């Protein structure tokens, strides 16, 4: 746990950076995040951009300096993980395209989170592959749940502005599959993700619970 913690902290720094930048007027133009005014609303766009840039740089510095007792080659493999891939939807986006976008965006962040700990711990290639598959499926389920909540939940419950996807005509899973179809697909993905960990039995209890939580959450 101690060996993996610097990587976990670094991933959260990058996650927070992505939220700060996504909320900027030139991006999603949102003024509410986690129930509070977004960074640029409080501090201005210039400071928000710099804060995100600083968090990204600090993430790499932190994982490099704070990781102890681990082969440096493992640390480097964590540092070079591709955490983000930008994608934009339009009226021509198909299910395959939407899945590709979120496999390389939302799911990529969860893959990095799941694989980083296994990597610094010296897990086998087979274990890392199972975790990568698990996290990819959970990440896609997370995005579907997020899309559904954007339609069904209030801003007060979400902690961010609801209804944004429809307002900007964004292609989402509910738009392509309908609400019921999107929920069903999320459940299928969670079942597939959990099956990836069958070999670990009770040792995977926390990850199995996390997968269930992903689609049961209210915000």
Short mmCIF file of C-alpha atoms in Angstrom, two decimals:
data_model
loop_
_atom_site.label_atom_id
_atom_site.label_comp_id
_atom_site.label_asym_id
_atom_site.label_seq_id
_atom_site.Cartn_x
_atom_site.Cartn_y
_atom_site.Cartn_z
CA UNK A 1 0.00 0.00 0.00
CA UNK A 2 2.76 2.47 0.94
CA UNK A 3 4.66 1.82 -2.28
CA UNK A 4 1.57 2.48 -4.39
CA UNK A 5 0.39 5.59 -2.54
CA UNK A 6 2.56 8.12 -4.46
CA UNK A 7 1.11 6.82 -7.73
CA UNK A 8 -2.41 7.04 -6.32
CA UNK A 9 -1.84 10.64 -5.22
CA UNK A 10 -0.34 11.53 -8.60
CA UNK A 11 -3.33 10.09 -10.46
CA UNK A 12 -5.70 12.15 -8.32
CA UNK A 13 -3.64 15.27 -9.04
CA UNK A 14 -4.02 14.60 -12.77
CA UNK A 15 -7.73 13.87 -12.30
CA UNK A 16 -8.22 17.18 -10.49
CA UNK A 17 -6.24 18.98 -13.19
CA UNK A 18 -8.54 17.53 -15.84
CA UNK A 19 -11.63 18.72 -13.95
CA UNK A 20 -10.27 22.26 -13.54
CA UNK A 21 -9.46 22.49 -17.24
CA UNK A 22 -12.68 20.79 -18.38
CA UNK A 23 -14.73 23.37 -16.48
CA UNK A 24 -13.08 26.35 -18.21
CA UNK A 25 -15.24 28.55 -20.49
CA UNK A 26 -13.35 27.38 -23.57
CA UNK A 27 -14.14 23.76 -22.67
CA UNK A 28 -17.33 22.69 -20.84
CA UNK A 29 -17.96 26.19 -19.45
CA UNK A 30 -19.27 24.97 -16.11
CA UNK A 31 -19.57 26.98 -12.91
CA UNK A 32 -20.31 24.18 -10.41
CA UNK A 33 -18.12 21.26 -9.35
CA UNK A 34 -18.60 19.04 -6.30
CA UNK A 35 -21.27 21.41 -5.07
CA UNK A 36 -18.96 24.45 -5.10
CA UNK A 37 -18.09 27.19 -7.62
CA UNK A 38 -15.50 25.97 -10.09
CA UNK A 39 -11.88 27.07 -9.87
CA UNK A 40 -12.06 29.72 -12.58
CA UNK A 41 -15.22 31.21 -11.06
CA UNK A 42 -13.43 31.71 -7.74
CA UNK A 43 -9.91 32.58 -8.91
CA UNK A 44 -10.25 33.57 -12.56
CA UNK A 45 -9.44 31.75 -15.77
CA UNK A 46 -5.74 32.62 -15.67
CA UNK A 47 -5.20 31.13 -12.23
CA UNK A 48 -7.32 28.07 -13.08
CA UNK A 49 -5.19 27.32 -16.13
CA UNK A 50 -1.99 27.72 -14.12
CA UNK A 51 -3.38 25.61 -11.26
CA UNK A 52 -4.13 22.77 -13.66
CA UNK A 53 -0.71 23.04 -15.29
CA UNK A 54 0.96 23.03 -11.87
CA UNK A 55 -0.97 19.94 -10.73
CA UNK A 56 0.10 18.04 -13.84
CA UNK A 57 3.76 18.89 -13.29
CA UNK A 58 3.50 18.18 -9.57
CA UNK A 59 1.99 14.74 -10.24
CA UNK A 60 5.10 13.63 -12.11
CA UNK A 61 7.41 15.20 -9.53
CA UNK A 62 5.56 13.58 -6.64
CA UNK A 63 5.51 10.03 -8.02
CA UNK A 64 9.20 10.29 -8.92
CA UNK A 65 10.33 11.66 -5.55
CA UNK A 66 7.97 9.96 -3.10
CA UNK A 67 8.06 6.36 -4.38
CA UNK A 68 10.43 4.31 -2.25
CA UNK A 69 11.59 0.71 -2.35
CA UNK A 70 10.43 0.19 -5.93
CA UNK A 71 12.47 -0.61 -9.04
CA UNK A 72 12.83 2.75 -10.88
CA UNK A 73 11.78 1.06 -14.10
CA UNK A 74 8.36 0.41 -12.57
CA UNK A 75 8.05 4.08 -11.60
CA UNK A 76 8.90 5.13 -15.15
CA UNK A 77 6.21 2.82 -16.52
CA UNK A 78 3.68 4.62 -14.33
CA UNK A 79 4.95 8.04 -15.38
CA UNK A 80 4.49 7.33 -19.08
CA UNK A 81 0.93 5.97 -18.82
CA UNK A 82 -1.35 7.81 -21.19
CA UNK A 83 -4.11 9.11 -18.92
CA UNK A 84 -6.18 11.16 -21.30
CA UNK A 85 -7.42 11.22 -24.86
CA UNK A 86 -9.59 14.06 -25.98
CA UNK A 87 -12.69 13.33 -28.07
CA UNK A 88 -15.58 15.37 -29.33
CA UNK A 89 -19.01 14.01 -30.21
CA UNK A 90 -21.38 15.18 -32.93
CA UNK A 91 -24.50 13.99 -34.71
CA UNK A 92 -22.53 11.40 -36.66
CA UNK A 93 -21.03 9.68 -33.61
CA UNK A 94 -21.81 5.95 -33.52
CA UNK A 95 -21.77 3.61 -30.54
CA UNK A 96 -18.35 2.35 -31.58
CA UNK A 97 -17.01 5.90 -31.74
CA UNK A 98 -18.52 6.85 -28.40
CA UNK A 99 -17.05 3.74 -26.78
CA UNK A 100 -13.65 4.52 -28.31
CA UNK A 101 -13.75 8.06 -26.95
CA UNK A 102 -14.52 6.98 -23.41
CA UNK A 103 -12.16 4.02 -23.51
CA UNK A 104 -9.38 6.52 -24.12
CA UNK A 105 -10.72 9.18 -21.77
CA UNK A 106 -12.80 8.22 -18.72
CA UNK A 107 -11.77 4.57 -18.71
CA UNK A 108 -8.10 5.44 -19.27
CA UNK A 109 -7.99 7.26 -15.93
CA UNK A 110 -9.44 4.25 -14.13
CA UNK A 111 -7.04 1.93 -15.93
CA UNK A 112 -4.11 4.05 -14.79
CA UNK A 113 -5.44 3.97 -11.23
CA UNK A 114 -5.87 0.19 -11.22
CA UNK A 115 -2.69 -0.70 -13.06
CA UNK A 116 -0.34 1.72 -11.28
CA UNK A 117 -0.56 -0.06 -7.94
CA UNK A 118 -0.12 -3.46 -9.53
CA UNK A 119 2.84 -2.22 -11.55
CA UNK A 120 4.82 -0.76 -8.66
CA UNK A 121 4.05 -3.89 -6.62
CA UNK A 122 5.63 -6.06 -9.29
CA UNK A 123 2.45 -7.86 -10.38
CA UNK A 124 2.69 -10.38 -13.20
CA UNK A 125 1.70 -9.47 -16.75
CA UNK A 126 -1.37 -11.68 -16.37
CA UNK A 127 -2.51 -9.84 -13.24
CA UNK A 128 -1.95 -6.45 -14.84
CA UNK A 129 -3.91 -7.54 -17.93
CA UNK A 130 -6.85 -8.67 -15.77
CA UNK A 131 -6.86 -5.38 -13.89
CA UNK A 132 -6.63 -3.42 -17.12
CA UNK A 133 -9.66 -5.23 -18.54
CA UNK A 134 -11.57 -4.79 -15.27
CA UNK A 135 -10.82 -1.08 -15.10
CA UNK A 136 -11.68 -0.46 -18.75
CA UNK A 137 -15.12 -2.00 -18.29
CA UNK A 138 -15.71 -0.22 -14.98
CA UNK A 139 -14.59 3.05 -16.57
CA UNK A 140 -17.10 2.71 -19.38
CA UNK A 141 -19.82 1.82 -16.87
CA UNK A 142 -18.86 4.93 -14.88
CA UNK A 143 -19.29 7.11 -17.96
CA UNK A 144 -22.67 5.58 -18.77
CA UNK A 145 -23.81 6.17 -15.18
CA UNK A 146 -22.55 9.75 -15.44
CA UNK A 147 -24.53 10.28 -18.66
CA UNK A 148 -27.68 8.85 -17.06
CA UNK A 149 -27.30 11.02 -13.95
CA UNK A 150 -26.91 14.11 -16.13
CA UNK A 151 -30.44 13.40 -17.36
CA UNK A 152 -32.11 12.14 -14.18
CA UNK A 153 -30.47 13.92 -11.22
CA UNK A 154 -30.63 17.53 -10.04
CA UNK A 155 -27.67 19.88 -9.86
CA UNK A 156 -28.01 19.90 -6.06
CA UNK A 157 -27.59 16.12 -5.90
CA UNK A 158 -24.90 15.90 -8.58
CA UNK A 159 -22.79 18.72 -7.22
CA UNK A 160 -22.39 19.97 -10.79
CA UNK A 161 -24.72 21.40 -13.42
CA UNK A 162 -27.19 18.79 -14.64
CA UNK A 163 -28.69 18.70 -18.12
CA UNK A 164 -25.52 20.03 -19.72
CA UNK A 165 -25.22 17.21 -22.25
CA UNK A 166 -28.62 17.82 -23.79
CA UNK A 167 -28.14 21.59 -23.67
CA UNK A 168 -25.06 21.35 -25.92
CA UNK A 169 -26.46 18.52 -28.06
CA UNK A 170 -23.74 16.15 -26.87
CA UNK A 171 -23.82 12.52 -27.97
CA UNK A 172 -24.20 10.30 -24.89
CA UNK A 173 -25.12 6.72 -24.07
CA UNK A 174 -28.73 7.61 -23.12
CA UNK A 175 -29.07 9.48 -26.40
CA UNK A 176 -27.97 6.44 -28.41
CA UNK A 177 -29.46 3.69 -26.26
CA UNK A 178 -32.23 5.40 -24.28
CA UNK A 179 -32.18 5.54 -20.49
CA UNK A 180 -33.18 1.90 -19.98
CA UNK A 181 -30.76 0.69 -22.63
CA UNK A 182 -27.93 2.72 -21.12
CA UNK A 183 -28.61 1.36 -17.64
CA UNK A 184 -28.68 -2.20 -19.00
CA UNK A 185 -25.37 -1.72 -20.80
CA UNK A 186 -23.78 -0.36 -17.62
CA UNK A 187 -24.96 -3.42 -15.69
CA UNK A 188 -23.53 -5.71 -18.38
CA UNK A 189 -20.17 -3.96 -18.21
CA UNK A 190 -20.04 -4.25 -14.42
CA UNK A 191 -20.83 -7.98 -14.61
CA UNK A 192 -18.06 -8.41 -17.21
CA UNK A 193 -15.64 -6.40 -15.08
CA UNK A 194 -16.30 -8.49 -12.00
CA UNK A 195 -15.84 -11.68 -14.02
CA UNK A 196 -12.31 -10.54 -14.85
CA UNK A 197 -11.45 -10.91 -11.15
CA UNK A 198 -13.03 -14.32 -10.52
CA UNK A 199 -9.60 -15.91 -10.17
CA UNK A 200 -8.87 -13.82 -7.05
CA UNK A 201 -11.90 -14.86 -5.01
CA UNK A 202 -12.40 -12.90 -1.79
CA UNK A 203 -9.15 -10.98 -2.35
CA UNK A 204 -11.01 -8.89 -4.96
CA UNK A 205 -13.82 -7.92 -2.58
CA UNK A 206 -12.97 -4.21 -2.56
CA UNK A 207 -12.75 -3.98 -6.35
CA UNK A 208 -15.99 -5.94 -6.75
CA UNK A 209 -17.73 -3.55 -4.38
CA UNK A 210 -16.32 -0.58 -6.25
CA UNK A 211 -17.74 -1.91 -9.52
CA UNK A 212 -21.21 -2.19 -7.97
CA UNK A 213 -20.95 1.30 -6.49
CA UNK A 214 -20.04 2.80 -9.86
CA UNK A 215 -23.56 2.30 -11.21
CA UNK A 216 -25.47 2.55 -7.93
CA UNK A 217 -24.22 6.02 -7.00
CA UNK A 218 -26.43 9.09 -6.99
CA UNK A 219 -23.73 11.65 -7.88
#
